[in-house]
XYZ file of C-alpha atoms in Angstrom:
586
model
C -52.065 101.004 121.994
C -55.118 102.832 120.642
C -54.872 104.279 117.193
C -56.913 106.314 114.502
C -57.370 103.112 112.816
C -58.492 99.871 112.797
C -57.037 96.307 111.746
C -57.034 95.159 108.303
C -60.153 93.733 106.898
C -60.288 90.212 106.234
C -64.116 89.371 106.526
C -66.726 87.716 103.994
C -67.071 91.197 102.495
C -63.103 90.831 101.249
C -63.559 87.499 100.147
C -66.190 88.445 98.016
C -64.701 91.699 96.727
C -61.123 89.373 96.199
C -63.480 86.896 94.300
C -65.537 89.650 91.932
C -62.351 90.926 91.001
C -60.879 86.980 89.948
C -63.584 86.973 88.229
C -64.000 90.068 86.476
C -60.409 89.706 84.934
C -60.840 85.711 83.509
C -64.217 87.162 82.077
C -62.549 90.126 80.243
C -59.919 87.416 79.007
C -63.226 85.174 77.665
C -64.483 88.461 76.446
C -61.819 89.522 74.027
C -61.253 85.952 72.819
C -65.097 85.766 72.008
C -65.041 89.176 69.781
C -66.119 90.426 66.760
C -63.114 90.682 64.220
C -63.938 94.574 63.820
C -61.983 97.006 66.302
C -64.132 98.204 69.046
C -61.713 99.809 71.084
C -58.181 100.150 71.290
C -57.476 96.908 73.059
C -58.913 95.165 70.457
C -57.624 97.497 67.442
C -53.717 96.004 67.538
C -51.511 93.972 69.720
C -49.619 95.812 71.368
C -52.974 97.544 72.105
C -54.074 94.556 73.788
C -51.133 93.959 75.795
C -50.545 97.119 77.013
C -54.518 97.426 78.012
C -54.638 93.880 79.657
C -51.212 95.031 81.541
C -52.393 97.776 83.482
C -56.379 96.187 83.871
C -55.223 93.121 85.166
C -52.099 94.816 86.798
C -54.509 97.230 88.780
C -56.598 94.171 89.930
C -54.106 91.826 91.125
C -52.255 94.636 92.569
C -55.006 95.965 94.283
C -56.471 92.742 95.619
C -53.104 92.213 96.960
C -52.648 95.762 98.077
C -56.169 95.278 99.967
C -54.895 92.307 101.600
C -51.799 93.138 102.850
C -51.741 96.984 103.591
C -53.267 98.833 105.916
C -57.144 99.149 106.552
C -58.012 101.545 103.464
C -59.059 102.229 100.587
C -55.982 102.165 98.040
C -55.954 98.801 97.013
C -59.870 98.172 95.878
C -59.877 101.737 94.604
C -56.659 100.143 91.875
C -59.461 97.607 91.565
C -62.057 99.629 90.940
C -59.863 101.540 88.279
C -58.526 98.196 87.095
C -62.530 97.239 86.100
C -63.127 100.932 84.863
C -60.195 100.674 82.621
C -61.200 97.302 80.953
C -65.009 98.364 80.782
C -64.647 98.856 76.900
C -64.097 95.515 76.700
C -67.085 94.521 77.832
C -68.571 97.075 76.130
C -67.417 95.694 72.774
C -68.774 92.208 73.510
C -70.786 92.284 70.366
C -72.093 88.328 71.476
C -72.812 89.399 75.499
C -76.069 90.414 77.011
C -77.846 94.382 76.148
C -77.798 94.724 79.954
C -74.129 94.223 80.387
C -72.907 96.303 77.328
C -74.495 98.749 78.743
C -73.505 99.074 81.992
C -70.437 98.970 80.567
C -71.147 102.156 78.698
C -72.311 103.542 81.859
C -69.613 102.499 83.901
C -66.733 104.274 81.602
C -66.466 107.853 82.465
C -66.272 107.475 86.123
C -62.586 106.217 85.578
C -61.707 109.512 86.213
C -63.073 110.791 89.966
C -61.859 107.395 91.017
C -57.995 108.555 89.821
C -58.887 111.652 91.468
C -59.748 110.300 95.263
C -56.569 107.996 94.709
C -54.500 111.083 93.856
C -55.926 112.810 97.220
C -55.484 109.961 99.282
C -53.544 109.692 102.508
C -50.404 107.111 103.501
C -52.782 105.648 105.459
C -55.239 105.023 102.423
C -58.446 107.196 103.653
C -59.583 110.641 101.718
C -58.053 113.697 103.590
C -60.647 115.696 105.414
C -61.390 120.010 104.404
C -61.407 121.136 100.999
C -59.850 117.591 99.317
C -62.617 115.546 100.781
C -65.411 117.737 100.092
C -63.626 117.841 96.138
C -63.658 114.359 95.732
C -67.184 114.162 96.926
C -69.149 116.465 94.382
C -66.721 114.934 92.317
C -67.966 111.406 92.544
C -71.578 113.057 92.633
C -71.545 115.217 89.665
C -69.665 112.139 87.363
C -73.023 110.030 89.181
C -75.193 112.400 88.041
C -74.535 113.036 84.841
C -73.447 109.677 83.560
C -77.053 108.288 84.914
C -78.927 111.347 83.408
C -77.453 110.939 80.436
C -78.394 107.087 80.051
C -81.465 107.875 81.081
C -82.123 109.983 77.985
C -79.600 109.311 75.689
C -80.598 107.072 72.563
C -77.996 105.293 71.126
C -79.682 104.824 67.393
C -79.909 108.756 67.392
C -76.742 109.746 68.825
C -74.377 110.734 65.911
C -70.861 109.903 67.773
C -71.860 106.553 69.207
C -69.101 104.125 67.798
C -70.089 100.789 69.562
C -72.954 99.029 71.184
C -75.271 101.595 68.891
C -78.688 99.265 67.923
C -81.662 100.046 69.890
C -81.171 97.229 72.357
C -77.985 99.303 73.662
C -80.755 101.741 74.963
C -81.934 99.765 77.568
C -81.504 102.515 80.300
C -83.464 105.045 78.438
C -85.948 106.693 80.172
C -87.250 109.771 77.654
C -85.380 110.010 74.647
C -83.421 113.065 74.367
C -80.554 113.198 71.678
C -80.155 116.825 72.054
C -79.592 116.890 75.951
C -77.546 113.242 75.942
C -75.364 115.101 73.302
C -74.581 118.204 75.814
C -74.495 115.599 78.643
C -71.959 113.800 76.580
C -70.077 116.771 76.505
C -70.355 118.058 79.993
C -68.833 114.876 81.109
C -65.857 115.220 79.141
C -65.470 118.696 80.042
C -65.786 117.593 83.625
C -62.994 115.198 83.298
C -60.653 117.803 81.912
C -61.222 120.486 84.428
C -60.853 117.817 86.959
C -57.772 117.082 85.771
C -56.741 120.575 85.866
C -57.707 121.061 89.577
C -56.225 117.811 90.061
C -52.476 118.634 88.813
C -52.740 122.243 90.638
C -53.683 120.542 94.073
C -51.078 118.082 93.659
C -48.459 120.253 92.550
C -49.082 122.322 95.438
C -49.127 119.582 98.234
C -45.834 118.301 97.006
C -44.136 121.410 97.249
C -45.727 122.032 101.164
C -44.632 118.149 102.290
C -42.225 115.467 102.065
C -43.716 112.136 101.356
C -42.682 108.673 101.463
C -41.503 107.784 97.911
C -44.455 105.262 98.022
C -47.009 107.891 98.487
C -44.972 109.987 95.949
C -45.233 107.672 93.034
C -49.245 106.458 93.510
C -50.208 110.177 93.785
C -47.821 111.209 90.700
C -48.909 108.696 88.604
C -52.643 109.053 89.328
C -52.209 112.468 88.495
C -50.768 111.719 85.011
C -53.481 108.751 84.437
C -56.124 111.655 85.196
C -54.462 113.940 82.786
C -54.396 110.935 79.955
C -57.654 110.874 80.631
C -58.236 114.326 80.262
C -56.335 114.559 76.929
C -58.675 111.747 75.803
C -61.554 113.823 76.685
C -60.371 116.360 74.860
C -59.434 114.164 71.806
C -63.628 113.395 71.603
C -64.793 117.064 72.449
C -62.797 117.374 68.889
C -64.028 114.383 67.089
C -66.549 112.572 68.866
C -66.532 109.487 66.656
C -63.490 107.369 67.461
C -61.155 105.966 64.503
C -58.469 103.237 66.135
C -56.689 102.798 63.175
C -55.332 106.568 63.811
C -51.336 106.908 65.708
C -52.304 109.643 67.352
C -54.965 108.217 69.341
C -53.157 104.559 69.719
C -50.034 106.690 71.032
C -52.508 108.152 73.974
C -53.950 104.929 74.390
C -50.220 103.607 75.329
C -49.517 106.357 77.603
C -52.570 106.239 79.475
C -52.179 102.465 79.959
C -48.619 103.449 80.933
C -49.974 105.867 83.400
C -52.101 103.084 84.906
C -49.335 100.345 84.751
C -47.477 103.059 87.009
C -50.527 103.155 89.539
C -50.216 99.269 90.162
C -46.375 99.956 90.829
C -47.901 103.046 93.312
C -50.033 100.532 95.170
C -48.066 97.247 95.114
C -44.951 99.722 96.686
C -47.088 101.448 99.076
C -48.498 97.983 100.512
C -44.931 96.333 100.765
C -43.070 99.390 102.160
C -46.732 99.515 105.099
C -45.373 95.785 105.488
C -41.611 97.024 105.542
C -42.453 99.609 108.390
C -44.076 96.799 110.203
C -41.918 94.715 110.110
C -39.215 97.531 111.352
C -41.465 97.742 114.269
C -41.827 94.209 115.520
C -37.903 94.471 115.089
C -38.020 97.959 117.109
C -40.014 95.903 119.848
C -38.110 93.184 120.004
C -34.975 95.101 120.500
C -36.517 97.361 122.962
C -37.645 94.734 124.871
C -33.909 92.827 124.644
C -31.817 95.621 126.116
C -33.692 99.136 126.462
C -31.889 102.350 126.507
C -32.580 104.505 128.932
C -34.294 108.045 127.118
C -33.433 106.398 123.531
C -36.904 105.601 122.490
C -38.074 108.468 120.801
C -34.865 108.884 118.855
C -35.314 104.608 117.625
C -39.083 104.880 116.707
C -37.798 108.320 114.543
C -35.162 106.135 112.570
C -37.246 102.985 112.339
C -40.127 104.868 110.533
C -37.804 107.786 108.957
C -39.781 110.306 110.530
C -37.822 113.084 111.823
C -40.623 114.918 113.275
C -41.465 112.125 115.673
C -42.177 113.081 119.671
C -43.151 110.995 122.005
C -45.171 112.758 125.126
C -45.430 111.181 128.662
C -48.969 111.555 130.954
C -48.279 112.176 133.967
C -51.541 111.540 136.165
C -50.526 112.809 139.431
C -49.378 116.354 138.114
C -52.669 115.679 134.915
C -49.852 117.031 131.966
C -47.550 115.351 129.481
C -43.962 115.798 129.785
C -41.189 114.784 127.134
C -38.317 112.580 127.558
C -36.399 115.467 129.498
C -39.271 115.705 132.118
C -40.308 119.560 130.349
C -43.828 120.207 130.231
C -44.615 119.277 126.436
C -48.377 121.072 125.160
C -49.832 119.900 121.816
C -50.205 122.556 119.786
C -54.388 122.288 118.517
C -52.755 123.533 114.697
C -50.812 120.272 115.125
C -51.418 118.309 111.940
C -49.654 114.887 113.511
C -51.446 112.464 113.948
C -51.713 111.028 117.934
C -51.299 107.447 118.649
C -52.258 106.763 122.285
C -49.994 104.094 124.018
C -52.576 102.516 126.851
C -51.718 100.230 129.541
C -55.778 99.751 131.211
C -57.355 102.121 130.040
C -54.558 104.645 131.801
C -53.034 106.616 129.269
C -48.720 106.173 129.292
C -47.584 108.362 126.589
C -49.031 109.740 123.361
C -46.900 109.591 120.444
C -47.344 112.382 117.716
C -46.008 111.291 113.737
C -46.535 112.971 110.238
C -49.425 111.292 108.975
C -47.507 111.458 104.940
C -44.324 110.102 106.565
C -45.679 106.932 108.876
C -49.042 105.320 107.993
C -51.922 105.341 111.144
C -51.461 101.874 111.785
C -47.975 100.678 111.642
C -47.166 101.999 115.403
C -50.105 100.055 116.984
C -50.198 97.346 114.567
C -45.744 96.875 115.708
C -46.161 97.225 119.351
C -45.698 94.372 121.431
C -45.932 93.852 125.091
C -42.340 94.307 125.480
C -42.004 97.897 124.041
C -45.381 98.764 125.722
C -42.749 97.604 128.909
C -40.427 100.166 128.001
C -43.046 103.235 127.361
C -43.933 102.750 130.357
C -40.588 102.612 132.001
C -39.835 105.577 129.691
C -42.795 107.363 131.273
C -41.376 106.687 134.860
C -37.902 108.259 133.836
C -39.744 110.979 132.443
C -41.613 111.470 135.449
C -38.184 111.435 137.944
C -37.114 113.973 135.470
C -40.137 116.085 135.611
C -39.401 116.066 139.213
C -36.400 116.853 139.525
C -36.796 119.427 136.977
C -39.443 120.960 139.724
C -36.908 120.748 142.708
C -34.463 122.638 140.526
C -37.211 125.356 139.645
C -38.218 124.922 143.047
C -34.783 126.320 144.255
C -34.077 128.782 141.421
C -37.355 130.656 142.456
C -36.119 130.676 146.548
C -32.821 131.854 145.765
C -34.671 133.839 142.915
C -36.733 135.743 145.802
C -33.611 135.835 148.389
C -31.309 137.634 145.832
C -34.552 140.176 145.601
C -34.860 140.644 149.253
C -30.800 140.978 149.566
C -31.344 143.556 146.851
C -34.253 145.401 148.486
C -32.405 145.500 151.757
C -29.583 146.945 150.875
C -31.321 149.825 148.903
C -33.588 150.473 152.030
C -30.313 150.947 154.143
C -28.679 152.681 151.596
C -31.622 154.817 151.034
C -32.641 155.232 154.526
C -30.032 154.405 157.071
C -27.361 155.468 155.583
C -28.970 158.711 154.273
C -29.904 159.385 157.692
C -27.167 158.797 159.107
C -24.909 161.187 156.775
C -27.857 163.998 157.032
C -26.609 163.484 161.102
C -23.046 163.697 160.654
C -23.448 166.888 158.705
C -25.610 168.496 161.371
C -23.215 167.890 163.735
C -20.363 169.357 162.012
C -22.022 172.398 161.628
C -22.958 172.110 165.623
C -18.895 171.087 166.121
C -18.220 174.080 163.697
C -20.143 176.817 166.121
C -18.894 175.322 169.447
C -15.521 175.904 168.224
C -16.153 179.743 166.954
C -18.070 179.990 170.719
C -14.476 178.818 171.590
C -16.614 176.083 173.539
C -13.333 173.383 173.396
C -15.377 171.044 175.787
C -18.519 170.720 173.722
C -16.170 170.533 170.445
C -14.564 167.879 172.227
C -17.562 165.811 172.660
C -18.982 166.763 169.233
C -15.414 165.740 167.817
C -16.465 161.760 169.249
C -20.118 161.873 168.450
C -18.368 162.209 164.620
C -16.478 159.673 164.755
C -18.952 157.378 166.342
C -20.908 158.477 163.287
C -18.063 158.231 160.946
C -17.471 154.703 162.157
C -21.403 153.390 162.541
C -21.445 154.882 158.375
C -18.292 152.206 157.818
C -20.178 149.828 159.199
C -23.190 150.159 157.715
C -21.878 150.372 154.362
C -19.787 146.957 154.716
C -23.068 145.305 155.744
C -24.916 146.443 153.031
C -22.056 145.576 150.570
C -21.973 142.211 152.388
C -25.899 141.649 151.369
C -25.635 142.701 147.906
C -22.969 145.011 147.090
C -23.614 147.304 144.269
C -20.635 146.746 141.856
C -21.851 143.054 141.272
C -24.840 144.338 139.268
C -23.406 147.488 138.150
C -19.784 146.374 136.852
C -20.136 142.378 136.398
C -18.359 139.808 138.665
C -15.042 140.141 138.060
C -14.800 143.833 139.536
C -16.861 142.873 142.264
C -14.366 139.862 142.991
C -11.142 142.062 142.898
C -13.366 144.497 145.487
C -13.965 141.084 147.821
C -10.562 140.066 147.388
C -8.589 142.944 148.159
C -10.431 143.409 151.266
C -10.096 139.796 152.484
C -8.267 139.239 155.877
C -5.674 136.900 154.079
C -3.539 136.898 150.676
C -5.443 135.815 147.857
C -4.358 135.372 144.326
C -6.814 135.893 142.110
C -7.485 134.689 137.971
C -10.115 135.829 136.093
C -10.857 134.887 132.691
C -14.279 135.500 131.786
C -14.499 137.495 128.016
C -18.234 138.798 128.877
C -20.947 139.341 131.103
C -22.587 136.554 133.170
C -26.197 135.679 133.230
C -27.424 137.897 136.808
C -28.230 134.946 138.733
C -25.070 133.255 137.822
C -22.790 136.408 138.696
C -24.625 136.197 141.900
C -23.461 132.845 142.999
C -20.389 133.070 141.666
C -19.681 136.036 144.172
C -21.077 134.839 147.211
C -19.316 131.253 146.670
C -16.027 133.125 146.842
C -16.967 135.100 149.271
C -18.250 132.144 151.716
C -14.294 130.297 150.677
C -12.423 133.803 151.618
C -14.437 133.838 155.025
C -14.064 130.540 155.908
C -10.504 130.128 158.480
C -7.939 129.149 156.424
C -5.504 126.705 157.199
C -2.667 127.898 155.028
C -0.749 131.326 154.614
C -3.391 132.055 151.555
C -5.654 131.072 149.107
C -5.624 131.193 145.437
C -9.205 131.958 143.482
C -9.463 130.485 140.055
C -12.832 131.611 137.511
C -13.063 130.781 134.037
C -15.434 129.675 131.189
C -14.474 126.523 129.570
C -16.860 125.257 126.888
C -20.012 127.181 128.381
C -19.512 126.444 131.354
C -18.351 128.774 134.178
C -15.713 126.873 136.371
C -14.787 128.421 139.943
C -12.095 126.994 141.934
C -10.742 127.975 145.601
C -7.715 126.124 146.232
C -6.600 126.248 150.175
C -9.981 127.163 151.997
C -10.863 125.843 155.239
C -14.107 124.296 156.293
C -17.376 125.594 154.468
C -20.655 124.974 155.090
C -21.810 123.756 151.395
C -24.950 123.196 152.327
C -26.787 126.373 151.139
C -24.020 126.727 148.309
C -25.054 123.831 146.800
C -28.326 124.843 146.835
C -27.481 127.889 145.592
C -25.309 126.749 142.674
C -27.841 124.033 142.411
C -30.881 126.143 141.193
C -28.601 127.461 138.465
C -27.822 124.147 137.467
C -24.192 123.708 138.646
C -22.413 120.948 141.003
C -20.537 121.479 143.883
C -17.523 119.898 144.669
C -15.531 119.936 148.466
C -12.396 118.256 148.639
C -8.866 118.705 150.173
C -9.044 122.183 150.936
C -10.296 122.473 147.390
C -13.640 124.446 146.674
C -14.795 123.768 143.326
C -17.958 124.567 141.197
C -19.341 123.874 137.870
C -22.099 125.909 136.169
C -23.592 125.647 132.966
C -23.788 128.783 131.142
C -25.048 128.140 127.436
C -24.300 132.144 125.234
């Protein structure tokens, strides 16, 4: 099975990243045991301060690590990581004993807390940035937060800046390129500003996709609670643009400081569910393929694969190479609509596609269908696909049919308009000429000339009566013009032995089904009987039209099943019993 995604990662490149991160966290633990007594930040300015920081830092990095480890190939759990580090970067940037160099990358290293919460807000089930506007958002996010944090060390000078509150001798400056207190002050600024407009176009975006989709409740939480970490970062922002130099001995600011770790504590629960309920829907599939390969049902696997991953929207399409479409499990023709937004996993056996299978990408992650496919449920696709196909064929046969008896009901109908339109016109245009001729032979007092007009009219008389029987034989008129059951009383009374006919049909028949209703009776009441008479039975029971001719002799059911055949019926021939049943949905 071929899928949008990849396998996990679980290369040198993850065991380094898995290792950094380790590391990182016993270092920030070393770091605020070797501190200066003074408060540098708020994880340092009161206990609780220090265990709710160290909760969600080291939260985010063990989660994430995990999350990277056991999810799906993505970005979700290093970006926790990433915000784990960010989040304990005042820390390190307290470390009044550690090296210039680190402080300061620290300092540096701060601010971007905030884009990162922003691509993990955006981010699919499937843990990669959505493409369009969202993508191209988080991008000039990432590369305006870039900019300006590294212009901004690049001129800023810490001795000179008036709202530096840590890290503030002229060692801290080690970045500094052309001093520039003015322009590191607006820079200051425009990064905070940044951070709460972010967060504004953030909770608006957000807001708005939640409305438009359901999502997993895994999905639901990470993306709610990045949103609110953004926003507590964006009420921090807003906290400096008011005073820029930091007092953590104030409630106000400790309260945010709580809520924003809070916030952050709720992004580790975000990522740690999203990975487990990715190894949940695995594990459902492995089950799913294991069961399908124990005892398959026979058109059932769409309808499983929907229930194992809780994704009603689920369609599975069949390729058909000899006819070069995709049917669905009924055999119909099934087109993907290009404004699709599923995503398309490709089940392969070769390299000959068997069947495409179309999910929503916010209710089933990319990977879990090819990641839970075994050989045995590939086995049933493909068996699946063959049933498919048999349907798709039969499906033609029976489209096949309905467009001959389609185009003999059309000639029937053309025919007996020509001979009622010419023939027959003709014909009484004839009589009445010689009526008029029969008319002046007898005022001539010509009796032997009225005597043979007299037999020419009824010759005519009788070769009209005939012609108008055989045209009501090939289609009479009342069928269309008055429904079946008038035409049927017409057939019936005119039939050369006793019928007794029922009728209960409330309302008009489909044309093509009125049509072979009528000439299935009308084959029964020509047919020799065997018995004194027959009785004629036509109902609809449950949408379905049921005709039943009890007491008819031997009929030739071969073109009347293929007649009630193209409308989808069965026919039944039995003990002088003639019965028929046709689907006929209102």
């Amino acid at each position: 099975m071929s899928s949008p995604s990849a396998s996990r990662p679980h290369g040198a490149a993850s065991l380094a990243a898995t290792g950094l991160a380790l590391a990182y966290g016993v270092g920030t633990l070393v770091v605020l045991v070797d501190r200066d007594p003074r408060a540098t930040s708020y994880f340092t300015a009161s206990a609780v301060g220090v265990w709710a920081g160290l909760t969600a830092g080291l939260g985010l990095l063990l989660v994430g690590v995990v999350a990277a480890w056991v999810g799906p190939r993505g970005v979700v759990g290093w970006l926790a990581v990433v915000c784990g580090a960010l989040w304990l970067a005042p820390v390190w940037v307290g470390w009044e004993t550690g090296p210039d160099v680190v402080r300061a990358a620290a300092a540096l290293a701060v601010p971007l807390l905030a884009p990162v919460l922003l691509h993990l807000a955006f981010l699919s089930p499937q843990g990669r940035l959505p493409s369009g506007n969202e993508g191209r958002m988080v991008a000039v996010c990432y590369a305006a937060f870039l900019a300006l944090v590294v212009l901004r060390a690049l001129v800023r000078e810490p001795l000179r800046d008036p709202s530096c509150w840590v890290h503030c001798g002229r060692s801290a400056g080690v970045f500094v390129v052309w001093s520039n207190p003015t322009l590191g002050q607006a820079l200051g600024v425009a990064v905070l500003a940044l951070t709460v407009t972010v967060a504004a176009i953030c909770a608006v975006d957000v807001s708005n996709r939640l409305r438009a989709r359901r999502l997993r409740p895994p999905v639901l939480t990470l993306r709610l609670f990045a949103l609110l970490a953004l926003v507590g970062e964006a009420a921090y922002a807003v906290v400096l643009l008011a005073e820029p130099v930091e007092r953590f001995s104030g409630d106000a600011g400790s309260a945010l400081f709580l809520l924003r770790s809070a916030s952050l504590v709720g992004v580790a629960v975000g990522t740690g569910w999203w990975a487990a309920s990715h190894r949940i829907i695995r594990r459902r599939m492995a089950r799913l393929a294991l069961e399908l390969g124990e005892s398959p049902g026979s058109g059932e696997l769409e309808a499983a694969l929907a229930g194992s991953l809780r994704d009603e929207s689920l369609t599975v399409h069949y390729w058909l190479p000899r006819a070069g479409r995709f049917v669905d499990s009924s055999g119909r023709t099934a087109e993907v609509d290009p404004a699709d937004r599923r995503v398309r996993v490709t089940v392969v056996r070769g390299a000959e596609p068997v069947a495409v299978i179309l999910h929503d990408p916010e209710r089933v992650a990319r990977d879990a269908l090819g990641e839970g496919f075994g050989a045995a449920a590939r086995l049933v696709v493909d068996n699946e696909r063959l049933r498919a196909e048999t349907l798709a064929q039969l499906r033609e046969l029976r489209e096949s049919r309905a467009r001959i008896v389609a185009a003999s009901d059309a000639h029937r109908v053309s025919l007996e308009r020509d001979l009622h339109d010419g023939a027959q016109q003709r014909l009484i245009a004839a009589l009445f000429e010689v009526r008029l001729a029969a008319a002046e032979a007898e005022a001539a007092g010509d009796t032997e000339l009225c005597a043979q007009l007299d037999q020419l009219i009824s010759d005519l008389m009788a070769s009209l009566t005939d012609l108008r029987e055989f045209a009501h034989g090939i289609f009479p008129a009342v069928l269309d013009e008055s429904g079946v059951a008038e035409a049927l009383w017409s057939l019936t009374d005119t039939a050369s032995t006793a019928v007794e006919f029922k009728c209960r049909l409330d309302r008009r028949l489909p044309a093509e089904i009125e049509r072979t209703v009528y000439l299935l009776v009308k084959a029964a009441l020509e047919a020799p009987a065997p018995g004194p008479g027959l009785e004629v039975r036509v109902s609809e029971e449950d949408q379905e039209v049921v005709v039943e001719v009890r007491g008819t002799g031997c009929v030739d059911i071969g073109h009347l099943s293929d007649r009630v055949g193209a409308v989808g019926g069965a026919l039944n021939a039995r003990d002088q019993v003639l019965r028929a049943v046709i689907p006929c949905a209102s």
